Tab-separated table of C-alpha atoms and ligand atoms in Angstrom:
chain	number	residue	atom	x	y	z
A	277	UNK	CA	-30.289	33.590	49.599
A	278	UNK	CA	-27.482	31.168	49.227
A	279	UNK	CA	-27.114	29.792	45.720
A	280	UNK	CA	-26.177	26.222	45.764
A	281	UNK	CA	-23.661	25.123	43.161
A	282	UNK	CA	-24.349	21.969	41.335
A	283	UNK	CA	-20.942	20.333	41.806
A	284	UNK	CA	-21.700	17.531	39.335
A	285	UNK	CA	-22.633	19.976	36.705
A	286	UNK	CA	-19.551	22.065	37.199
A	287	UNK	CA	-17.441	18.965	36.991
A	288	UNK	CA	-19.101	17.781	33.863
A	289	UNK	CA	-18.475	21.112	32.202
A	290	UNK	CA	-14.876	20.888	33.365
A	291	UNK	CA	-14.457	17.412	31.876
A	292	UNK	CA	-15.870	18.515	28.549
A	293	UNK	CA	-13.610	21.428	28.512
A	294	UNK	CA	-10.378	19.612	29.314
A	295	UNK	CA	-11.606	16.501	27.373
A	296	UNK	CA	-10.600	14.004	29.957
A	297	UNK	CA	-10.901	10.211	29.469
A	298	UNK	CA	-14.267	8.513	30.369
A	299	UNK	CA	-12.177	6.776	32.979
A	300	UNK	CA	-8.351	6.692	33.344
A	301	UNK	CA	-8.009	3.431	34.995
A	302	UNK	CA	-10.291	1.688	32.471
A	303	UNK	CA	-8.365	3.287	29.692
A	304	UNK	CA	-5.041	2.228	31.105
A	305	UNK	CA	-6.053	-1.558	31.699
A	306	UNK	CA	-7.596	-1.864	28.186
A	307	UNK	CA	-4.454	-0.218	26.717
A	308	UNK	CA	-2.270	-2.773	28.470
A	309	UNK	CA	-4.299	-5.646	27.135
A	310	UNK	CA	-4.307	-4.219	23.620
A	311	UNK	CA	-0.575	-3.716	23.778
A	312	UNK	CA	-0.167	-7.492	24.540
A	313	UNK	CA	-2.716	-8.638	21.895
A	314	UNK	CA	-1.208	-6.336	19.244
A	315	UNK	CA	2.240	-7.557	19.961
A	316	UNK	CA	1.099	-11.205	19.703
A	317	UNK	CA	-0.697	-10.489	16.472
A	318	UNK	CA	2.506	-8.695	15.123
A	319	UNK	CA	4.813	-11.540	15.885
A	320	UNK	CA	2.495	-14.277	14.591
A	321	UNK	CA	1.818	-12.018	11.500
A	322	UNK	CA	5.523	-11.720	10.721
A	323	UNK	CA	5.886	-15.514	11.028
A	324	UNK	CA	3.109	-15.853	8.475
A	325	UNK	CA	4.554	-13.224	6.203
A	326	UNK	CA	8.086	-14.718	6.049
A	327	UNK	CA	6.626	-18.185	5.504
A	328	UNK	CA	4.934	-16.916	2.456
A	329	UNK	CA	7.804	-14.726	1.266
A	330	UNK	CA	10.947	-16.826	2.410
A	331	UNK	CA	13.887	-14.514	2.546
A	332	UNK	CA	16.247	-16.874	0.965
A	333	UNK	CA	17.708	-18.739	3.948
A	334	UNK	CA	15.763	-21.328	5.844
A	335	UNK	CA	14.307	-19.592	8.840
A	336	UNK	CA	11.389	-21.882	9.641
A	337	UNK	CA	11.811	-25.489	10.603
A	338	UNK	CA	9.625	-28.361	9.295
A	339	UNK	CA	8.796	-29.458	12.813
A	340	UNK	CA	6.763	-29.422	14.949
A	341	UNK	CA	4.255	-30.314	12.197
A	342	UNK	CA	1.474	-28.207	13.655
A	343	UNK	CA	3.450	-25.064	14.693
A	344	UNK	CA	2.229	-22.989	11.852
A	345	UNK	CA	-1.433	-24.077	12.570
A	346	UNK	CA	-0.907	-22.800	16.087
A	347	UNK	CA	0.744	-19.432	15.190
A	348	UNK	CA	-1.810	-18.836	12.464
A	349	UNK	CA	-4.697	-19.832	14.675
A	350	UNK	CA	-3.456	-17.408	17.432
A	351	UNK	CA	-3.131	-14.597	14.799
A	352	UNK	CA	-6.649	-14.994	13.481
A	353	UNK	CA	-8.508	-15.908	16.533
A	354	UNK	CA	-6.639	-13.572	18.853
A	355	UNK	CA	-7.200	-10.743	16.207
A	356	UNK	CA	-10.920	-11.358	16.278
A	357	UNK	CA	-11.022	-11.418	20.068
A	358	UNK	CA	-9.254	-8.046	19.931
A	359	UNK	CA	-12.212	-6.258	18.361
A	360	UNK	CA	-14.310	-5.876	21.521
A	361	UNK	CA	-11.170	-4.728	23.367
A	362	UNK	CA	-10.435	-2.085	20.778
A	363	UNK	CA	-14.003	-0.801	20.760
A	364	UNK	CA	-14.058	-0.464	24.539
A	365	UNK	CA	-10.704	1.298	24.421
A	366	UNK	CA	-12.061	3.717	21.888
A	367	UNK	CA	-15.025	4.298	24.108
A	368	UNK	CA	-12.898	4.986	27.089
A	369	UNK	CA	-10.680	7.359	25.106
A	370	UNK	CA	-12.873	9.031	22.746
A	371	UNK	CA	-13.566	12.320	24.624
A	372	UNK	CA	-9.910	12.847	24.323
A	373	UNK	CA	-10.038	12.383	20.574
A	374	UNK	CA	-12.206	15.446	20.394
A	375	UNK	CA	-10.129	17.590	22.767
A	376	UNK	CA	-10.213	21.359	22.325
A	377	UNK	CA	-8.126	23.164	21.337
A	378	UNK	CA	-7.014	20.340	19.043
A	379	UNK	CA	-3.444	21.450	19.012
A	380	UNK	CA	-1.589	23.279	21.749
A	381	UNK	CA	1.987	23.091	20.698
A	382	UNK	CA	4.263	21.332	18.287
A	383	UNK	CA	4.989	18.485	20.667
A	384	UNK	CA	1.222	18.138	21.321
A	385	UNK	CA	0.541	18.008	17.573
A	386	UNK	CA	3.123	15.286	17.017
A	387	UNK	CA	1.714	13.236	19.852
A	388	UNK	CA	-1.788	13.490	18.512
A	389	UNK	CA	-0.460	12.601	14.977
A	390	UNK	CA	0.836	9.321	16.395
A	391	UNK	CA	-2.500	8.700	18.236
A	392	UNK	CA	-4.335	9.223	14.889
A	393	UNK	CA	-1.908	6.725	13.108
A	394	UNK	CA	-2.478	4.252	15.968
A	395	UNK	CA	-6.297	4.550	15.839
A	396	UNK	CA	-6.652	4.573	12.083
A	397	UNK	CA	-4.116	1.769	11.653
A	398	UNK	CA	-5.607	-0.443	14.187
A	399	UNK	CA	-9.081	-0.104	12.682
A	400	UNK	CA	-7.599	-0.782	9.282
A	401	UNK	CA	-5.738	-3.953	10.489
A	402	UNK	CA	-8.730	-5.378	12.152
A	403	UNK	CA	-11.267	-4.657	9.359
A	404	UNK	CA	-9.052	-5.920	6.526
A	405	UNK	CA	-8.160	-8.971	8.604
A	406	UNK	CA	-11.876	-9.782	9.086
A	407	UNK	CA	-12.668	-9.199	5.393
A	408	UNK	CA	-9.787	-11.397	4.409
A	409	UNK	CA	-10.960	-14.415	6.497
A	410	UNK	CA	-14.398	-13.796	5.136
A	411	UNK	CA	-12.884	-14.100	1.571
A	412	UNK	CA	-14.197	-10.752	0.661
A	413	UNK	CA	-11.901	-8.331	-1.069
A	414	UNK	CA	-13.854	-5.143	-1.801
A	415	UNK	CA	-10.829	-2.940	-1.468
A	416	UNK	CA	-8.530	-1.851	-4.482
A	417	UNK	CA	-5.207	-2.783	-2.843
A	418	UNK	CA	-3.414	-6.059	-2.321
A	419	UNK	CA	-4.417	-7.353	1.114
A	420	UNK	CA	-1.217	-9.123	2.339
A	421	UNK	CA	0.936	-6.087	1.417
A	422	UNK	CA	-1.240	-3.547	2.956
A	423	UNK	CA	-1.917	-5.569	6.050
A	424	UNK	CA	1.763	-6.273	6.486
A	425	UNK	CA	3.082	-2.693	6.073
A	426	UNK	CA	0.405	-1.086	8.177
A	427	UNK	CA	1.383	-3.420	10.981
A	428	UNK	CA	4.768	-1.685	11.273
A	429	UNK	CA	3.045	1.759	11.397
A	430	UNK	CA	0.675	0.477	14.123
A	431	UNK	CA	3.452	-0.994	16.145
A	432	UNK	CA	5.629	1.983	15.815
A	433	UNK	CA	2.827	4.292	16.888
A	434	UNK	CA	1.948	1.921	19.672
A	435	UNK	CA	5.473	1.997	21.168
A	436	UNK	CA	5.509	5.809	21.120
A	437	UNK	CA	2.123	5.917	22.696
A	438	UNK	CA	3.108	3.540	25.504
A	439	UNK	CA	6.223	5.534	26.200
A	440	UNK	CA	4.158	8.738	26.335
A	441	UNK	CA	1.447	7.302	28.587
A	442	UNK	CA	3.567	5.059	30.853
A	443	UNK	CA	3.502	7.439	33.828
A	444	UNK	CA	-0.356	7.592	33.601
A	445	UNK	CA	-0.577	3.778	33.349
A	446	UNK	CA	1.568	3.244	36.399
A	447	UNK	CA	-0.454	5.776	38.374
A	448	UNK	CA	-3.882	4.474	37.466
A	449	UNK	CA	-3.664	0.757	36.784
A	450	UNK	CA	-4.799	-0.308	40.229
A	451	UNK	CA	-7.456	-2.755	41.027
A	452	UNK	CA	-10.757	-2.470	39.062
A	453	UNK	CA	-13.079	-1.584	41.978
A	454	UNK	CA	-16.769	-0.941	41.722
A	455	UNK	CA	-16.572	2.736	40.583
A	456	UNK	CA	-19.257	3.537	38.005
A	457	UNK	CA	-17.813	4.556	34.685
A	458	UNK	CA	-21.155	4.965	32.815
A	459	UNK	CA	-24.747	4.867	34.126
A	460	UNK	CA	-25.259	1.448	35.731
A	461	UNK	CA	-21.829	0.175	34.619
A	462	UNK	CA	-18.906	-0.311	37.062
A	463	UNK	CA	-15.243	-0.708	35.925
A	464	UNK	CA	-15.528	-4.335	37.032
A	465	UNK	CA	-18.742	-4.758	34.976
A	466	UNK	CA	-17.049	-3.103	31.939
A	467	UNK	CA	-14.097	-5.431	32.150
A	468	UNK	CA	-16.348	-8.379	32.506
A	469	UNK	CA	-18.366	-7.332	29.478
A	470	UNK	CA	-15.332	-6.902	27.249
A	471	UNK	CA	-13.791	-10.220	28.516
A	472	UNK	CA	-17.026	-11.977	27.807
A	473	UNK	CA	-17.446	-10.505	24.333
A	474	UNK	CA	-13.790	-11.342	23.356
A	475	UNK	CA	-14.255	-14.891	24.776
A	476	UNK	CA	-17.501	-15.422	22.820
A	477	UNK	CA	-15.880	-14.278	19.633
A	478	UNK	CA	-12.918	-16.703	20.234
A	479	UNK	CA	-15.388	-19.602	21.142
A	480	UNK	CA	-17.331	-19.401	17.929
A	481	UNK	CA	-14.253	-19.169	15.612
A	482	UNK	CA	-11.636	-21.382	17.335
A	483	UNK	CA	-13.293	-24.508	15.674
A	484	UNK	CA	-11.910	-23.162	12.341
A	485	UNK	CA	-8.459	-24.384	13.458
A	486	UNK	CA	-9.121	-26.923	16.146
A	487	UNK	CA	-11.052	-29.763	14.466
A	488	UNK	CA	-12.804	-31.227	17.669
A	489	UNK	CA	-14.456	-27.770	18.092
A	490	UNK	CA	-15.553	-27.456	14.496
A	491	UNK	CA	-19.184	-27.582	15.301
A	492	UNK	CA	-18.916	-24.416	17.418
A	493	UNK	CA	-17.446	-22.375	14.492
A	494	UNK	CA	-20.685	-20.843	13.408
A	495	UNK	CA	-19.001	-17.649	12.306
A	496	UNK	CA	-16.288	-19.445	10.185
A	497	UNK	CA	-16.542	-19.306	6.378
A	498	UNK	CA	-14.583	-22.644	6.060
A	499	UNK	CA	-14.906	-25.587	8.473
A	500	UNK	CA	-12.729	-28.531	9.020
A	501	UNK	CA	-14.533	-31.688	7.566
A	502	UNK	CA	-16.695	-29.817	5.148
A	503	UNK	CA	-15.757	-30.188	1.446
A	504	UNK	CA	-14.936	-32.902	-1.067
A	505	UNK	CA	-13.096	-35.895	0.492
A	506	UNK	CA	-13.866	-34.268	4.008
A	507	UNK	CA	-11.536	-31.191	3.411
A	508	UNK	CA	-12.475	-27.642	2.469
A	509	UNK	CA	-11.312	-26.293	-0.937
A	510	UNK	CA	-9.748	-22.975	-1.160
A	511	UNK	CA	-9.481	-22.396	-4.947
A	512	UNK	CA	-11.298	-24.814	-7.262
A	513	UNK	CA	-9.731	-26.226	-10.479
A	514	UNK	CA	-12.328	-24.251	-12.479
A	515	UNK	CA	-11.221	-20.939	-10.773
A	516	UNK	CA	-7.519	-21.840	-11.405
A	517	UNK	CA	-8.327	-22.598	-15.043
A	518	UNK	CA	-6.701	-26.020	-14.827
A	519	UNK	CA	-9.758	-28.204	-15.586
A	520	UNK	CA	-8.360	-29.417	-18.880
A	521	UNK	CA	-4.638	-29.540	-18.206
A	522	UNK	CA	-5.040	-31.411	-14.904
A	523	UNK	CA	-7.237	-34.075	-16.585
A	524	UNK	CA	-5.046	-34.508	-19.622
A	525	UNK	CA	-3.859	-38.138	-19.792
A	526	UNK	CA	-0.627	-36.990	-21.180
A	527	UNK	CA	0.164	-35.173	-17.929
A	528	UNK	CA	3.719	-35.570	-16.652
A	529	UNK	CA	5.651	-34.153	-13.645
A	530	UNK	CA	9.019	-32.730	-14.742
A	531	UNK	CA	11.914	-32.439	-12.287
A	532	UNK	CA	14.661	-30.260	-13.609
A	533	UNK	CA	17.787	-28.282	-12.514
A	534	UNK	CA	19.714	-31.053	-10.731
A	535	UNK	CA	23.024	-32.515	-11.646
A	536	UNK	CA	21.327	-35.562	-13.358
A	537	UNK	CA	19.294	-35.557	-16.565
A	538	UNK	CA	15.837	-33.864	-16.387
A	539	UNK	CA	13.365	-36.419	-15.211
A	540	UNK	CA	9.695	-36.755	-15.981
A	541	UNK	CA	7.016	-39.043	-14.523
A	542	UNK	CA	3.583	-40.016	-15.654
A	543	UNK	CA	0.980	-40.583	-12.894
A	544	UNK	CA	1.490	-44.341	-13.329
A	545	UNK	CA	5.309	-44.080	-13.052
A	546	UNK	CA	4.977	-41.862	-9.885
A	547	UNK	CA	2.672	-44.507	-8.422
A	548	UNK	CA	5.413	-47.224	-8.985
A	549	UNK	CA	7.898	-45.340	-6.763
A	550	UNK	CA	7.943	-46.155	-2.944
A	551	UNK	CA	4.818	-44.690	-1.271
A	552	UNK	CA	4.212	-43.201	2.114
A	553	UNK	CA	1.175	-42.116	4.043
A	554	UNK	CA	1.233	-39.155	6.419
A	555	UNK	CA	-1.211	-37.231	8.588
A	556	UNK	CA	-0.755	-33.523	7.988
A	557	UNK	CA	-2.933	-30.435	8.119
A	558	UNK	CA	-3.664	-27.644	5.496
A	559	UNK	CA	-3.448	-24.406	7.548
A	560	UNK	CA	-4.703	-21.597	5.525
A	561	UNK	CA	-3.630	-17.894	6.100
A	562	UNK	CA	-7.228	-17.099	5.720
A	563	UNK	CA	-7.858	-18.729	9.116
A	564	UNK	CA	-8.933	-22.339	8.798
A	565	UNK	CA	-6.876	-25.578	9.353
A	566	UNK	CA	-7.909	-29.147	8.691
A	567	UNK	CA	-6.123	-32.407	9.092
A	568	UNK	CA	-6.025	-35.115	6.376
A	569	UNK	CA	-4.263	-38.321	5.432
A	570	UNK	CA	-2.153	-38.017	2.412
A	571	UNK	CA	-0.378	-40.672	0.317
A	572	UNK	CA	2.309	-40.129	-2.197
A	573	UNK	CA	6.049	-40.083	-2.956
A	574	UNK	CA	8.666	-38.371	-0.814
A	575	UNK	CA	9.923	-35.260	-2.411
A	576	UNK	CA	13.377	-36.006	-1.092
A	577	UNK	CA	13.497	-39.396	-2.903
A	578	UNK	CA	12.629	-37.747	-6.235
A	579	UNK	CA	15.071	-34.851	-5.677
A	580	UNK	CA	17.818	-37.457	-4.925
A	581	UNK	CA	17.076	-39.166	-8.253
A	582	UNK	CA	17.421	-35.747	-9.998
A	583	UNK	CA	20.753	-35.043	-8.304
A	584	UNK	CA	19.734	-32.129	-6.117
A	585	UNK	CA	22.362	-30.592	-3.980
A	586	UNK	CA	21.780	-31.031	-0.184
A	587	UNK	CA	21.124	-27.308	0.331
A	588	UNK	CA	19.308	-26.735	-2.993
A	589	UNK	CA	16.066	-24.724	-3.013
A	590	UNK	CA	13.164	-25.995	-5.088
A	591	UNK	CA	10.579	-24.015	-6.862
A	592	UNK	CA	7.221	-25.926	-7.035
A	593	UNK	CA	5.267	-25.085	-10.130
A	594	UNK	CA	1.606	-25.765	-10.888
A	595	UNK	CA	-0.415	-26.049	-14.116
A	596	UNK	CA	-2.095	-22.730	-13.218
A	597	UNK	CA	-1.545	-20.309	-16.134
A	598	UNK	CA	-1.180	-17.106	-13.950
A	599	UNK	CA	-1.793	-16.394	-10.353
A	600	UNK	CA	0.115	-15.175	-7.192
A	601	UNK	CA	-0.102	-18.734	-5.752
A	602	UNK	CA	0.730	-20.792	-8.846
A	603	UNK	CA	4.229	-21.556	-7.464
A	604	UNK	CA	5.860	-21.969	-4.124
A	605	UNK	CA	9.366	-22.369	-2.643
A	606	UNK	CA	10.697	-25.431	-0.767
A	607	UNK	CA	13.728	-24.789	1.496
A	608	UNK	CA	15.896	-27.793	2.214
A	609	UNK	CA	14.534	-28.043	5.866
A	610	UNK	CA	11.170	-28.788	4.327
A	611	UNK	CA	12.110	-31.005	1.366
A	612	UNK	CA	14.407	-33.102	3.541
A	613	UNK	CA	11.558	-33.851	5.936
A	614	UNK	CA	10.321	-37.504	5.339
A	615	UNK	CA	6.705	-36.414	5.507
A	616	UNK	CA	6.929	-33.907	2.618
A	617	UNK	CA	5.203	-35.666	-0.248
A	618	UNK	CA	4.180	-35.421	-3.878
A	619	UNK	CA	0.671	-36.538	-2.826
A	620	UNK	CA	-1.581	-38.301	-5.244
A	621	UNK	CA	-4.150	-39.638	-2.640
A	622	UNK	CA	-6.153	-37.910	0.014
A	623	UNK	CA	-8.006	-39.705	2.804
A	624	UNK	CA	-7.557	-43.047	0.931
A	625	UNK	CA	-8.752	-42.048	-2.531
A	626	UNK	CA	-7.104	-40.410	-5.554
A	627	UNK	CA	-7.075	-36.568	-5.084
A	628	UNK	CA	-10.290	-34.840	-6.159
A	629	UNK	CA	-9.691	-32.440	-9.035
A	630	UNK	CA	-10.279	-29.409	-6.621
A	631	UNK	CA	-7.641	-30.700	-4.167
A	632	UNK	CA	-4.943	-30.773	-6.848
A	633	UNK	CA	-5.347	-33.915	-8.953
A	634	UNK	CA	-3.152	-35.462	-10.316
A	635	UNK	CA	-0.489	-34.504	-7.882
A	636	UNK	CA	0.165	-31.811	-5.228
A	637	UNK	CA	2.696	-30.887	-2.609
A	638	UNK	CA	1.996	-31.453	1.060
A	639	UNK	CA	4.511	-30.600	3.682
A	640	UNK	CA	4.635	-30.094	7.448
A	641	UNK	CA	4.548	-26.722	9.293
A	642	UNK	CA	3.767	-24.627	6.271
A	643	UNK	CA	0.969	-22.307	5.306
A	644	UNK	CA	-1.709	-23.562	2.956
A	645	UNK	CA	-0.840	-21.102	0.125
A	646	UNK	CA	2.400	-23.014	-0.151
A	647	UNK	CA	0.778	-26.429	-0.394
A	648	UNK	CA	0.782	-26.081	-4.195
A	649	UNK	CA	-1.926	-28.047	-6.059
A	650	UNK	CA	-1.889	-29.403	-9.709
A	651	UNK	CA	1.861	-29.750	-9.998
A	652	UNK	CA	3.655	-29.529	-13.252
A	653	UNK	CA	7.445	-29.016	-12.441
A	654	UNK	CA	9.886	-29.093	-9.704
A	655	UNK	CA	12.828	-26.657	-10.498
A	656	UNK	CA	15.998	-27.227	-8.374
A	657	UNK	CA	17.922	-23.934	-7.911
B	10	MTE	N1	-1.821	-23.984	-7.807
B	10	MTE	C1	-2.438	-23.598	-6.664
B	10	MTE	N2	-2.233	-24.262	-5.484
B	10	MTE	C2	-2.788	-23.863	-4.310
B	10	MTE	C3	-3.677	-22.741	-4.230
B	10	MTE	C4	-3.771	-21.913	-5.480
B	10	MTE	O1	-4.482	-20.925	-5.582
B	10	MTE	N3	-3.234	-22.522	-6.570
B	10	MTE	N4	-4.146	-22.290	-3.158
B	10	MTE	C5	-3.477	-22.683	-1.869
B	10	MTE	C6	-4.269	-22.357	-0.692
B	10	MTE	S1	-4.410	-20.644	-0.320
B	10	MTE	C7	-4.633	-23.313	0.157
B	10	MTE	S2	-5.224	-22.924	1.746
B	10	MTE	C8	-4.577	-24.711	-0.109
B	10	MTE	C9	-5.877	-25.328	0.109
B	10	MTE	O2	-5.856	-26.671	-0.301
B	10	MTE	P1	-7.288	-27.463	-0.600
B	10	MTE	O3	-8.057	-26.584	-1.505
B	10	MTE	O4	-6.977	-28.750	-1.158
B	10	MTE	O5	-7.884	-27.513	0.788
B	10	MTE	O6	-4.122	-25.004	-1.425
B	10	MTE	C10	-3.099	-24.129	-1.858
B	10	MTE	N5	-2.646	-24.507	-3.251
B	11	MO	MO1	-4.898	-20.593	1.839
């Protein structure tokens, strides 16, 4: 009797033994897209980081006004849309993650070490990013620092992984075709599924940053147009512990450190200076952006009165007693801009207490964390 060999079965045992990918071509394509989306997230993330922690020389222009809104929107929405891509890539690659024997040589061990860093780091970046835009901080570490430093680890491991796998990618990244990669699922079907899931995620969050699409932003924790005076609030006056100091009728804004005498303005005195009205967005690093109309005094007018040097840097201080975001830095490119204001009015009415009454900073092309509310002093350095 001739014993027939079940080829499929032999092949599947062989696959398990050598731990091949679910599908090489799928894995290569997903890897390429991930490489692109991680690089975009890295660059836009660096912009955000250096805007929040200016290195001491002006690196970021005040124009175009909405540039930061665009880079931050791409970072957050692109990051969210990467989640389905990463999950699909892990599915395609996961038999390899369990390969046996786990280590074959020193070189193999190092290679796998970098893949471990890449997988763990990617999951860390996406999950902490999502928790951040949901305003949920269940972890013990500081989010911006951890998210920032892990990005270098992920990018380093990614570059090494791409170099290692480039030959495979070149061999296998042909057209999708209709080969089945799982029961009932072709390559083309899988790519369609991933693209659809990423597109859906982007569609229900993009309204966070693009006001006309706000109604679609069903997954967004903050929405343009929703909040006092039609603008979301990030931190309230009560949370910042400024309820009393901000409402104190003896409040004054002090401008110090210039070549002239120290200046100080009551709210009425500020209101007596030439006033401007500008249209500028708040673009929060936590993902949302919203436009508003602001009225107030130009920062450059006040700094000129105080005798500020053209290239001076200014520390903007708030009434807040102690918090990471109680102050911000203004580079000269930003304070020279005619639309950078000490704003006292928002959308035609005096600032609501939660939006920074009696006076706040508003400047173009700048992250929300640096639009300091409840001002107390400008210090020229
Ligand atoms: N003093 C102070 N100003 C601050 C903050 C803060 O915590 N303290 N939060 C900032 C952040 S993160 C954002 S996004 C904007 C939001 O301004 P809004 O609450 O008026 O919309 O305020 C900024 N100004
Ligand atoms: Mo923010």
